[in-house]
Amino acid sequence: MKIDRLSRPATVVAIGALSLTLAACGSDNAVGGATASGSPDTEEVSTLSGQLEGAGASSQESAMQAWIAGFQSSNPDVSVAYDPVGSGGGRTQFLEGGTQFAGSDAALDEEELAQAAERCVSGEAAELPLYISPIAVIFSLEGIDSLNMSPATIAGIFDQKITTWNAPEIAAENPDVELPDQPITPVNRSDESGTTENFTEYLSATAPEAWPHEPSGDWPVSGGQSAQGTSGVVQTVTDGDGTIGYADASKAGSLGTVAVKVGEAYVPYSPEAAAAVVDASPRAEGRPDSSLVVELDRTTTADGAYPLVLVSYSLACTEYDDPADAELVKAFLGYVASEEGQTAAAEAAGAAPISDALRAEVEAVVESIA
Amino acid sequence: MSSSTPRLVRTAQSDPVPPAADRADPTGPADAAGPTTPRTTPNENGDPGRTGTRARPDVAGRLFAMTATGAGATILVVLAAVAVFLVLRAWPAMTASAEELSEGIQWFPEGQTLLGFVGPLIFGTVLAAVIALVIAVPLAVGIALFTSHYAPRRIASGLGYVVDLLAAIPSVVYGLWGVVWLAPRLYPVWTWLADNLGWIPLFAGPASQPPRTVMTVGVVLAVMILPIITAVSREVFLQTPRLHEEAALALGATRWEMVRMAVLPFGRSGLISASMLGLGRALGETMAVLMILSPGFTYAFELLQAGRHQTIAANIANQFPEANPLGVSTLIATGLALFVITLAVNMAARWVVSRRKDFSGAN
Amino acid sequence: MATAAPTTPAPGTGNASTRALLTTADTRRRLTDRAMTVVVSLAFAIALVPLISLAWTVVSNGIGRLSPYFLTVSMRGVFGGMDAGGIYHAIVGTVLVTGAAAVISVPIGIMAAVYLVEYGRGPLARAVTFFVDVMTGIPSIVAGLFAYALFAVFFGPGVRFGLVGAVALSVLMIPVVVRSCEEMLRLVPNELREASYALGVPKWLTVVKVVLRTAVGGIVTGVMLAVARVIGETAPLLVTVGVIDSINTNVFEGRMMTLPVYVFRQYAQGLVPCTEGATDCIATVNIDRAWAAALTLILIVMALNLLARLVARWFAPKAGH
């Protein structure tokens, strides 16, 4: 070795520096070409700038990515971040002032509403149902794409009372399908989630006899298969044979899905059917005007409604300490509620666009943010 | 990666330093392995500053010594801080009553105390780690023997590096691989086990499908801890005094008999500490378990059935995002339990090693 | 070997049979030996199965997306099934967080090793030695919880930024650095120290100028291996650093993306709903990105390992220095 002892560390450092320099040509401009050519109407210069931070439900993640992308492309000086920490974490961080907005699968409870009143200066919490997504009951059975089931049957299956695919309950509702003599493996979420909460709420509202458990974000039946997150459930159902689970409909992929019985008809999931049930449901009482919380009518018999839906809220304040924050939140939520924003979410996340009537209400609240 | 594995059994270097007299040194392991015996000879460990030409107190020297001592003490401080902050954060859950816990936390089982909740988790954690150990240790001994005594000397260290590569793979990738590749391929094996050995309670069927069971997790964990156990045992096996081996061969022993009579007894305690080290890793593994296991909170021994077991680490990662403050506190309390268990395991491993120093086969 | 005598020769029947007795094993023993050779080799072969299948799964799934573009852009503005997006922000985050962890743990680790080797005496040294080993066993999720608990005291429960993750990783990294540095320092020949003392160089200067300089190669190697060990940690970063889709170069503020977390998040996002006939929509794009990022991560870890070994070779003590 003729290399001088001192020059060796130097070589190492040089190599390191070199690789860093080579790597330092990255950019945030992942879709640069697309924005430049895709939206010529960015001519009307946006004057907004600043940073907007949000956190919350992971169910909204895909839609939020689309919203952020759309919003940032027309407001290039604004940077929006959304951390899918989960609804609970999102609410806590928002109420403590760590973030300017939050996404949550559940509305604020009374205690949180009181906290929100403090956080929002002299304003109130705004709760806007901007993400409506059908939950699909998915299954993996060879050669079968679709089954009809009543809420009671679904409840029986997930409560592990109906244990084979050719059980009379299922057969009676699917006379045209040849059901295999195979055990049913129900799959649920292992983590606490809004999807589970909405699913159990649906079961206990529509089939109280067959589903003896309280609605809860945590799965109440033990001993079945379970997995973390929507993708975990989808993966597990896909890997198995004779498995059945529930997941955000947009992630169902090519799995078989269940058409649920509403009134006398069987309705397959669709964004429109999910939006229909939200329109048919009343608002929760006794909350501030800015709080548009939907009391979902799970037992609806409305034509073409699919009552197994997840409504996820965007939480914000009607008043902020910093007027710049208020302006940003206002602009962002305005975009999210707009037709353009809702279409973006529908395309990216399979969400159900909100109806015009609901949009009018939301826009009124958004306008009041100051 | 071999040198990144903590050396419980302090030995001469495998790779970064040339294998200087690894096996040729007849007095080798006994004194080289002493973890607390510095190699420096006693007399020149006395402070040379004092014996040097300067009489006045050396400020820089003292400062340096203090910095070094401070850094050493920092380790103790960090460890203590880990314990203190975990207790601090876990305190609300530890002092809450059973009702408060099940009221405040959705996933908390009704009417359970904190201990009643942690119990099945500890059981699941230990169970998964023990399965991993049962699979990994014999395999690791085989691999270590292969690279130390069976493979041709020229390629042996290269082969050792191949196994070390397994340690370079992040746990999240193990999780992906376990879910996508391994689990479907293990299902027939588990079905076979359940069908043929189902009379053993451990393998009672029916085997769950997909096999998101503690057994599958055990296999993945075994693969993950294989490199650590292998690396440490290989080092120990290489330390077997040359004379012992040659004596055995001279007595007419076959290669296997030589291994059984000279290498394995010599390496036994090293092997035990290596296994403990692997156990420690397996106990704390998070991502792979999170992605593969269907959790459940029971004391069940049915290894092939899903929804029966859960580990502490995976449960923390699973529930942390949605947890409210009391929930976070409860999870940290379970983390504290995990911390205590791993501490105990590692201390036991250290104890075995220190015993080895006194009663090693080399004396 | 032809004399594999099945009959036991009577003692003292002469030289030849004694020799036969000594040099040949009876059939059972020989078969056992053979069998064990097969078993031991088989063990090695079995270990190759997961390695090869892992490598194959990751490479075959990940190579398709891996491209200069993928490495140099972030996920900002990428959504749905868009055939776009990359991991630059995650690489930056990983480099900065592990770098910060190294900045914290390397000085502490080296000085602690110096203490153990050059100064350590008495109960403190014994305690440090003992607890360094114990510390290597801290589960990564516990390290993450610790960092979270520590910073939550000062910044409130929603705390997420790069430094928190760096502290968590340091807890995992310090013992590894101490361990490897200690071994390297012990390998420095005493003659060097003695020669230095004989010249009247004070102890601390001897340590800095002679001992540490002689061991620098080993120390660099050890540090790199320690970095390689923590760079793939997911769980502690998941609870401390958060996620973001843009580049953040400030470890003191704001969430950061890191490669292992990126892999996990992309996997967790799962399939994308693509409308029939959409051209710019790939249903599996998230999972593809997860595999490609996993491949990148493994390549980085292996590169670090390889580099560490090269460094070790360069700096290996040469005869006659």
Coordinates of N, CA and C in Angstrom, one line a residue, chain B residues 1-4 6-8 10 13 15-18 35 38-41 44-45 47-48 54 58 60-61 64-65 67-69 71-72 74-76 78-79 81-82 85-86 89 139 142-143 145-146 150 159 161-166 168-170 172-174 176-177 179-181 223 226 252-257 281 284 286-287 290-291 313 316 320 328 332 335 338-339 342-343 346-347 350, chain C residues 22 25 29 32-33 36-37 40-41 43-44 46-48 50-51 53-54 57-58 108 111-112 114-115 118-119 121 124 126-139 141-142 145-146 148-150 152-153 160 171 174 176 178-179 182-184 186-187 190 193-194 197 202-204 207-208 225 229 232 234-235 238-239 260 263-264 267 291 294 297-298 301-302 305-306 309 312 316-317:
Chain B
M1 N -21.8 -8.0 7.7 CA -22.5 -7.5 8.9 C -22.0 -8.2 10.1
S2 N -21.1 -9.2 10.0 CA -20.8 -9.9 11.2 C -20.2 -9.0 12.3
S3 N -19.5 -8.0 11.8 CA -18.9 -7.2 12.9 C -19.8 -6.2 13.4
S4 N -21.0 -6.1 12.8 CA -21.9 -5.2 13.4 C -22.7 -5.9 14.5
P6 N -23.3 -7.4 17.9 CA -22.7 -7.1 19.2 C -21.9 -8.4 19.6
R7 N -20.7 -8.2 20.0 CA -19.9 -9.3 20.4 C -20.1 -9.7 21.8
L8 N -21.0 -10.5 22.1 CA -21.1 -11.0 23.5 C -19.8 -11.8 23.8
R10 N -16.4 -11.8 23.0 CA -15.4 -11.0 22.4 C -14.3 -11.9 21.9
Q13 N -11.0 -10.6 15.5 CA -11.9 -10.2 14.4 C -12.0 -11.2 13.4
D15 N -13.5 -10.2 10.0 CA -13.2 -9.7 8.7 C -12.4 -8.4 8.7
P16 N -12.9 -7.4 9.5 CA -12.3 -6.0 9.3 C -10.8 -6.1 9.5
V17 N -10.4 -7.0 10.3 CA -9.0 -7.1 10.6 C -8.5 -8.4 10.1
P18 N -7.3 -8.5 9.6 CA -6.9 -9.8 9.1 C -6.9 -10.9 10.2
P35 N -14.1 -10.2 28.5 CA -14.7 -9.0 28.1 C -14.2 -7.8 28.9
P38 N -8.7 -5.7 29.6 CA -8.1 -5.0 28.5 C -6.8 -5.7 28.1
R39 N -6.5 -5.6 26.8 CA -5.3 -6.3 26.3 C -4.0 -5.6 26.8
T40 N -4.2 -4.3 27.1 CA -3.0 -3.6 27.5 C -2.5 -4.2 28.8
T41 N -1.2 -4.2 28.9 CA -0.6 -4.7 30.1 C -0.8 -3.8 31.3
E44 N 1.6 -0.3 31.9 CA 1.5 0.9 31.0 C 0.1 1.5 31.0
N45 N -0.8 0.8 31.8 CA -2.1 1.4 32.0 C -2.1 2.5 33.1
D47 N -1.2 5.9 34.6 CA -1.2 7.2 33.9 C 0.2 7.6 33.5
P48 N 0.5 7.6 32.3 CA 1.9 8.0 31.9 C 2.1 9.5 32.0
R54 N 6.4 16.1 32.5 CA 5.7 17.3 33.0 C 5.3 17.0 34.5
D58 N -1.9 18.3 33.8 CA -2.2 18.4 32.4 C -3.7 18.7 32.2
A60 N -5.5 19.7 29.6 CA -6.1 19.0 28.4 C -6.3 17.5 28.6
G61 N -5.3 16.9 29.2 CA -5.4 15.5 29.5 C -6.5 15.2 30.4
F64 N -9.8 15.6 28.6 CA -10.0 14.5 27.7 C -10.5 13.3 28.4
A65 N -9.8 13.0 29.6 CA -10.2 11.9 30.4 C -11.7 12.0 30.8
T67 N -14.0 13.8 29.4 CA -14.9 13.7 28.3 C -15.2 12.2 28.0
A68 N -14.1 11.4 28.0 CA -14.2 10.0 27.8 C -15.1 9.3 28.8
T69 N -14.8 9.7 30.1 CA -15.6 9.1 31.2 C -17.0 9.5 31.0
A71 N -18.6 10.2 28.3 CA -19.3 9.5 27.2 C -19.6 8.1 27.7
G72 N -18.7 7.5 28.5 CA -19.1 6.2 29.1 C -20.3 6.3 30.0
T74 N -22.6 8.5 29.8 CA -23.8 8.8 29.0 C -24.6 7.5 28.7
I75 N -23.8 6.4 28.4 CA -24.5 5.2 28.1 C -25.5 4.8 29.2
L76 N -24.9 4.9 30.4 CA -25.8 4.5 31.6 C -26.9 5.5 31.7
V78 N -28.4 7.2 29.2 CA -29.4 6.9 28.2 C -30.3 5.8 28.6
L79 N -29.6 4.7 29.1 CA -30.4 3.5 29.4 C -31.4 3.8 30.6
A81 N -32.5 6.8 31.2 CA -33.5 7.7 30.6 C -34.6 6.9 29.9
V82 N -34.2 5.9 29.1 CA -35.2 5.1 28.4 C -36.2 4.6 29.5
F85 N -38.3 7.6 31.1 CA -39.3 8.2 30.3 C -40.5 7.2 30.0
L86 N -40.1 6.0 29.8 CA -41.2 5.0 29.6 C -42.1 4.9 30.8
R89 N -44.3 8.0 31.0 CA -45.4 8.1 30.0 C -46.4 7.0 30.3
L139 N -30.3 -24.7 12.8 CA -29.9 -24.3 11.5 C -28.6 -23.5 11.5
G142 N -25.6 -25.6 12.3 CA -25.2 -26.3 11.0 C -24.4 -25.3 10.1
I143 N -25.0 -24.1 9.9 CA -24.3 -23.2 9.0 C -23.0 -22.8 9.6
L145 N -21.0 -24.4 11.6 CA -20.1 -25.5 11.5 C -19.6 -25.7 10.0
F146 N -20.6 -25.5 9.1 CA -20.3 -25.6 7.7 C -19.2 -24.6 7.3
Y150 N -16.4 -27.3 7.8 CA -16.7 -28.2 6.7 C -16.3 -27.6 5.3
L159 N -18.7 -17.6 2.0 CA -20.0 -18.2 2.3 C -20.6 -17.6 3.6
Y161 N -20.2 -14.6 4.5 CA -20.7 -13.3 4.1 C -22.1 -13.5 3.5
V162 N -22.3 -14.6 2.7 CA -23.6 -14.8 2.1 C -24.7 -14.8 3.2
V163 N -24.4 -15.5 4.2 CA -25.4 -15.6 5.3 C -25.6 -14.3 6.0
D164 N -24.5 -13.5 6.1 CA -24.6 -12.2 6.7 C -25.5 -11.3 5.9
L165 N -25.6 -11.5 4.6 CA -26.4 -10.7 3.8 C -27.8 -10.6 4.3
L166 N -28.3 -11.8 4.9 CA -29.6 -11.8 5.4 C -29.8 -10.7 6.4
A168 N -28.6 -7.8 6.3 CA -28.7 -6.5 5.6 C -30.1 -6.1 5.1
I169 N -31.0 -7.1 5.2 CA -32.3 -6.8 4.7 C -33.2 -6.2 5.8
P170 N -33.8 -5.0 5.5 CA -34.6 -4.4 6.5 C -35.9 -5.2 6.8
V172 N -38.9 -4.4 7.2 CA -40.1 -4.2 6.4 C -40.1 -5.0 5.2
V173 N -38.9 -5.2 4.6 CA -38.9 -6.1 3.4 C -39.2 -7.5 3.8
Y174 N -38.7 -7.9 4.9 CA -39.0 -9.3 5.4 C -40.6 -9.4 5.5
L176 N -42.9 -7.7 3.8 CA -43.4 -7.8 2.4 C -43.2 -9.2 1.9
W177 N -42.0 -9.7 2.0 CA -41.7 -11.0 1.5 C -42.5 -12.1 2.2
V179 N -45.4 -11.9 3.6 CA -46.8 -11.9 3.2 C -47.0 -12.4 1.7
V180 N -46.1 -11.9 0.9 CA -46.4 -12.1 -0.6 C -45.8 -13.5 -1.0
W181 N -44.6 -13.8 -0.5 CA -44.0 -15.0 -1.1 C -44.1 -16.2 -0.1
V223 N -35.6 -16.7 10.1 CA -34.7 -16.2 9.1 C -34.0 -14.9 9.5
L226 N -31.3 -15.6 12.1 CA -30.3 -16.6 11.6 C -28.9 -16.0 11.5
G252 N -8.3 -40.8 16.4 CA -9.1 -41.6 15.5 C -10.5 -41.2 15.3
A253 N -10.8 -40.0 15.8 CA -12.2 -39.5 15.7 C -12.5 -39.1 14.2
T254 N -13.7 -39.4 13.8 CA -14.1 -38.8 12.5 C -14.3 -37.3 12.7
R255 N -14.6 -36.7 11.5 CA -14.7 -35.2 11.6 C -15.9 -34.9 12.5
W256 N -17.0 -35.6 12.3 CA -18.2 -35.3 13.2 C -17.9 -35.5 14.6
E257 N -17.2 -36.6 14.9 CA -16.8 -36.9 16.3 C -15.9 -35.8 16.9
R281 N -33.5 -10.2 19.8 CA -33.9 -9.6 18.5 C -35.3 -10.0 18.1
G284 N -38.2 -8.3 20.0 CA -38.5 -6.9 19.7 C -38.9 -6.6 18.2
T286 N -40.8 -5.9 15.0 CA -42.1 -5.3 14.8 C -42.7 -5.5 13.5
M287 N -42.1 -5.0 12.5 CA -42.8 -4.8 11.2 C -43.2 -6.1 10.6
L290 N -46.1 -7.4 12.4 CA -47.3 -6.5 12.1 C -47.9 -6.9 10.8
M291 N -47.1 -7.1 9.8 CA -47.6 -7.4 8.4 C -48.1 -8.8 8.2
A313 N -44.6 -5.7 20.4 CA -44.1 -4.7 19.5 C -45.1 -4.5 18.4
I316 N -48.1 -2.5 19.5 CA -47.8 -1.1 19.6 C -47.9 -0.4 18.3
F320 N -50.9 2.3 17.8 CA -50.4 3.6 18.1 C -51.1 4.7 17.3
V328 N -52.2 5.6 24.3 CA -50.7 5.7 24.1 C -50.0 5.3 25.3
I332 N -47.4 2.3 25.8 CA -46.0 2.5 26.3 C -45.8 1.6 27.5
G335 N -44.8 -1.5 26.1 CA -43.4 -1.3 25.7 C -42.4 -1.5 26.8
L338 N -41.9 -5.0 27.5 CA -41.0 -5.6 26.5 C -39.6 -5.2 26.8
F339 N -39.4 -4.0 27.2 CA -38.1 -3.5 27.6 C -37.5 -4.4 28.7
T342 N -36.6 -7.9 27.4 CA -35.4 -8.0 26.6 C -34.1 -7.7 27.5
L343 N -34.3 -6.8 28.5 CA -33.2 -6.5 29.4 C -32.8 -7.8 30.1
N346 N -31.1 -10.2 27.9 CA -29.7 -9.9 27.6 C -28.8 -10.0 28.8
M347 N -29.3 -9.7 29.9 CA -28.5 -9.8 31.1 C -28.2 -11.3 31.3
R350 N -25.4 -12.2 29.1 CA -24.1 -11.7 29.7 C -23.6 -12.6 30.8
Chain C
L22 N -6.8 -47.9 14.3 CA -6.7 -46.5 14.5 C -7.1 -45.6 13.3
A25 N -12.6 -46.1 10.8 CA -13.7 -46.1 11.8 C -14.6 -47.2 11.3
R29 N -19.9 -45.5 12.5 CA -19.3 -44.2 12.8 C -19.1 -43.5 11.5
T32 N -22.3 -42.2 10.3 CA -22.8 -41.0 11.0 C -22.0 -39.8 10.6
D33 N -20.7 -40.0 10.4 CA -19.9 -38.8 9.9 C -20.4 -38.3 8.6
M36 N -23.7 -36.6 9.0 CA -23.6 -35.2 9.6 C -23.1 -34.2 8.6
T37 N -22.2 -34.7 7.7 CA -21.7 -33.8 6.7 C -22.8 -33.3 5.8
V40 N -25.1 -30.9 7.8 CA -24.5 -29.6 8.0 C -24.5 -28.8 6.7
S41 N -24.2 -29.5 5.6 CA -24.2 -28.8 4.3 C -25.7 -28.4 3.9
A43 N -28.0 -27.6 6.0 CA -28.3 -26.5 6.8 C -28.0 -25.2 6.0
F44 N -26.8 -25.2 5.5 CA -26.3 -24.1 4.7 C -27.2 -23.9 3.5
I46 N -30.3 -24.7 3.2 CA -31.6 -24.2 3.6 C -31.5 -22.7 3.8
A47 N -30.4 -22.3 4.4 CA -30.3 -20.8 4.6 C -30.3 -20.0 3.3
L48 N -29.9 -20.7 2.2 CA -29.8 -20.0 1.0 C -31.2 -19.8 0.4
P50 N -34.3 -18.8 1.7 CA -34.9 -17.5 1.9 C -34.1 -16.4 1.3
L51 N -32.7 -16.5 1.3 CA -31.9 -15.4 0.7 C -32.2 -15.3 -0.8
S53 N -34.8 -16.5 -2.5 CA -36.2 -16.1 -2.8 C -36.4 -14.6 -2.5
L54 N -35.8 -14.2 -1.4 CA -35.9 -12.7 -1.1 C -35.3 -11.9 -2.2
T57 N -37.5 -12.1 -5.3 CA -38.8 -11.4 -5.1 C -38.6 -9.9 -5.2
V58 N -37.6 -9.4 -4.5 CA -37.4 -8.0 -4.4 C -36.9 -7.4 -5.8
I108 N -20.2 10.0 20.9 CA -20.4 9.4 22.2 C -19.8 8.0 22.1
M111 N -15.9 8.0 22.1 CA -15.3 8.4 23.4 C -15.6 7.4 24.5
A112 N -16.8 6.8 24.4 CA -17.1 5.7 25.4 C -16.1 4.5 25.2
V114 N -13.1 4.8 23.9 CA -11.8 5.3 24.5 C -11.8 5.1 26.0
Y115 N -12.9 5.5 26.6 CA -12.9 5.4 28.0 C -12.7 3.9 28.5
E118 N -8.9 2.8 27.4 CA -7.8 3.6 27.9 C -7.9 4.0 29.3
Y119 N -9.1 4.3 29.7 CA -9.3 4.8 31.1 C -10.0 4.0 32.0
R121 N -11.7 1.9 34.6 CA -11.3 1.2 35.8 C -12.5 1.0 36.7
L124 N -17.5 1.6 37.5 CA -18.1 2.3 36.4 C -17.8 1.6 35.0
R126 N -17.0 -1.4 34.5 CA -17.7 -2.7 34.4 C -19.1 -2.5 34.1
A127 N -19.7 -1.5 34.7 CA -21.1 -1.2 34.5 C -21.3 -0.8 33.0
V128 N -20.4 0.0 32.5 CA -20.6 0.5 31.1 C -20.5 -0.7 30.2
T129 N -19.5 -1.6 30.4 CA -19.3 -2.7 29.5 C -20.6 -3.6 29.5
F130 N -21.0 -3.8 30.7 CA -22.2 -4.7 30.9 C -23.4 -4.1 30.2
F131 N -23.7 -2.8 30.4 CA -24.9 -2.2 29.9 C -24.8 -1.8 28.4
V132 N -23.6 -1.7 27.9 CA -23.5 -1.6 26.4 C -24.1 -2.8 25.8
D133 N -23.7 -4.0 26.3 CA -24.2 -5.2 25.7 C -25.7 -5.3 25.9
V134 N -26.2 -4.9 27.1 CA -27.6 -5.0 27.4 C -28.3 -4.0 26.4
M135 N -27.7 -2.9 26.2 CA -28.4 -1.9 25.3 C -28.5 -2.4 23.9
T136 N -27.6 -3.2 23.4 CA -27.8 -3.7 22.1 C -29.1 -4.5 21.9
G137 N -29.7 -4.9 23.0 CA -30.9 -5.7 22.9 C -32.2 -4.9 23.0
I138 N -32.1 -3.5 23.1 CA -33.3 -2.7 23.2 C -34.1 -2.9 21.9
P139 N -35.3 -3.3 22.0 CA -36.1 -3.4 20.7 C -36.3 -2.0 20.1
I141 N -38.7 -0.7 18.5 CA -40.0 0.0 18.8 C -39.9 0.7 20.1
V142 N -39.2 0.1 21.1 CA -39.0 0.7 22.4 C -38.1 2.0 22.3
L145 N -40.4 4.6 21.0 CA -41.3 5.1 22.0 C -40.6 6.0 23.0
F146 N -39.3 5.7 23.3 CA -38.5 6.5 24.2 C -38.3 7.9 23.6
Y148 N -40.1 9.4 21.4 CA -41.4 10.0 21.3 C -41.7 10.6 22.7
A149 N -41.5 9.7 23.7 CA -41.9 10.1 25.1 C -41.0 11.3 25.5
L150 N -39.7 11.3 25.2 CA -38.8 12.3 25.5 C -39.2 13.7 24.9
A152 N -42.1 14.4 23.5 CA -43.5 14.8 23.8 C -43.5 15.6 25.1
V153 N -42.6 15.4 26.0 CA -42.5 16.2 27.2 C -42.3 17.6 26.9
R160 N -43.5 15.4 15.8 CA -43.0 14.6 14.7 C -41.9 15.4 13.9
V171 N -30.2 5.6 20.0 CA -30.2 4.7 21.1 C -29.8 3.3 20.6
I174 N -25.7 3.7 19.3 CA -24.5 3.9 20.2 C -23.9 2.6 20.6
V176 N -23.7 -0.3 19.3 CA -23.0 -0.9 18.2 C -21.7 -0.2 17.9
V178 N -19.9 1.7 20.0 CA -19.0 1.4 21.2 C -18.4 0.1 21.0
R179 N -19.2 -0.9 20.7 CA -18.7 -2.3 20.6 C -17.6 -2.4 19.6
E182 N -14.5 -0.3 20.4 CA -13.7 -0.8 21.5 C -12.8 -2.0 21.0
E183 N -13.4 -2.8 20.1 CA -12.5 -3.9 19.6 C -11.4 -3.4 18.7
M184 N -11.7 -2.3 18.0 CA -10.6 -1.8 17.1 C -9.5 -1.2 18.0
R186 N -8.7 -1.9 21.0 CA -7.9 -3.0 21.7 C -6.9 -3.6 20.8
L187 N -7.1 -3.5 19.5 CA -6.2 -4.2 18.5 C -5.0 -3.3 18.3
N190 N 0.3 -2.3 21.8 CA 0.7 -1.6 22.9 C 2.1 -0.9 22.7
R193 N 1.7 2.7 21.9 CA 1.4 3.6 23.0 C 2.7 3.8 23.8
E194 N 3.4 2.7 24.0 CA 4.6 2.8 24.8 C 5.6 3.7 24.1
Y197 N 4.5 7.2 24.7 CA 4.8 7.7 26.1 C 6.3 7.9 26.3
P202 N 1.9 13.2 26.3 CA 0.9 12.9 27.3 C -0.2 11.9 26.8
K203 N -0.8 11.3 27.7 CA -1.7 10.2 27.4 C -2.8 10.6 26.4
W204 N -3.4 11.8 26.6 CA -4.6 12.1 25.8 C -4.1 12.4 24.4
V207 N -3.6 9.1 22.8 CA -4.8 8.5 22.3 C -5.3 9.1 21.0
V208 N -5.3 10.4 21.0 CA -5.8 11.1 19.8 C -4.9 10.8 18.6
L225 N -20.9 0.1 9.5 CA -21.8 -1.1 9.7 C -22.9 -0.7 10.7
R229 N -26.9 -0.9 9.9 CA -27.8 -1.6 10.8 C -29.0 -0.8 11.1
G232 N -32.3 0.6 8.0 CA -33.5 -0.1 7.6 C -34.6 -0.1 8.6
T234 N -37.7 0.6 10.6 CA -39.0 1.2 10.2 C -39.8 1.6 11.4
A235 N -40.0 0.7 12.4 CA -40.9 0.9 13.5 C -40.6 2.2 14.3
L238 N -41.6 5.2 12.3 CA -43.1 5.3 12.1 C -43.7 6.1 13.2
V239 N -43.3 6.0 14.4 CA -43.9 6.7 15.5 C -43.2 8.0 15.8
P260 N -37.6 3.2 4.6 CA -38.4 2.1 5.1 C -39.8 2.4 5.3
V263 N -41.6 2.5 2.1 CA -42.0 1.1 1.6 C -43.3 0.7 2.3
F264 N -43.4 0.9 3.6 CA -44.5 0.5 4.4 C -45.8 1.2 4.0
Y267 N -47.0 0.2 0.5 CA -47.7 -1.1 0.6 C -49.1 -0.9 1.2
W291 N -42.0 -2.0 -3.8 CA -40.9 -3.0 -4.1 C -39.6 -2.2 -4.6
A294 N -37.9 -0.8 -1.8 CA -37.3 -1.8 -1.0 C -36.0 -2.2 -1.6
L297 N -33.4 0.4 -1.0 CA -33.0 0.3 0.4 C -31.9 -0.8 0.6
I298 N -32.3 -1.9 0.0 CA -31.3 -3.1 0.2 C -30.0 -2.8 -0.5
V301 N -28.0 -0.5 1.7 CA -27.4 -1.2 2.8 C -26.3 -2.1 2.4
M302 N -26.4 -2.7 1.3 CA -25.3 -3.6 0.8 C -24.2 -2.8 0.4
N305 N -22.3 -1.9 3.4 CA -21.6 -3.0 3.9 C -20.3 -3.3 3.1
L306 N -20.5 -3.2 1.8 CA -19.4 -3.5 0.9 C -18.3 -2.4 1.1
R309 N -16.4 -3.0 4.2 CA -15.4 -4.0 4.0 C -14.2 -3.5 3.3
A312 N -12.1 -1.4 5.5 CA -11.4 -2.3 6.4 C -10.2 -2.8 5.7
A316 N -6.4 -2.0 6.8 CA -5.9 -3.1 7.6 C -4.4 -2.9 7.9
P317 N -4.0 -3.1 9.1 CA -2.6 -2.9 9.5 C -1.7 -3.7 8.6

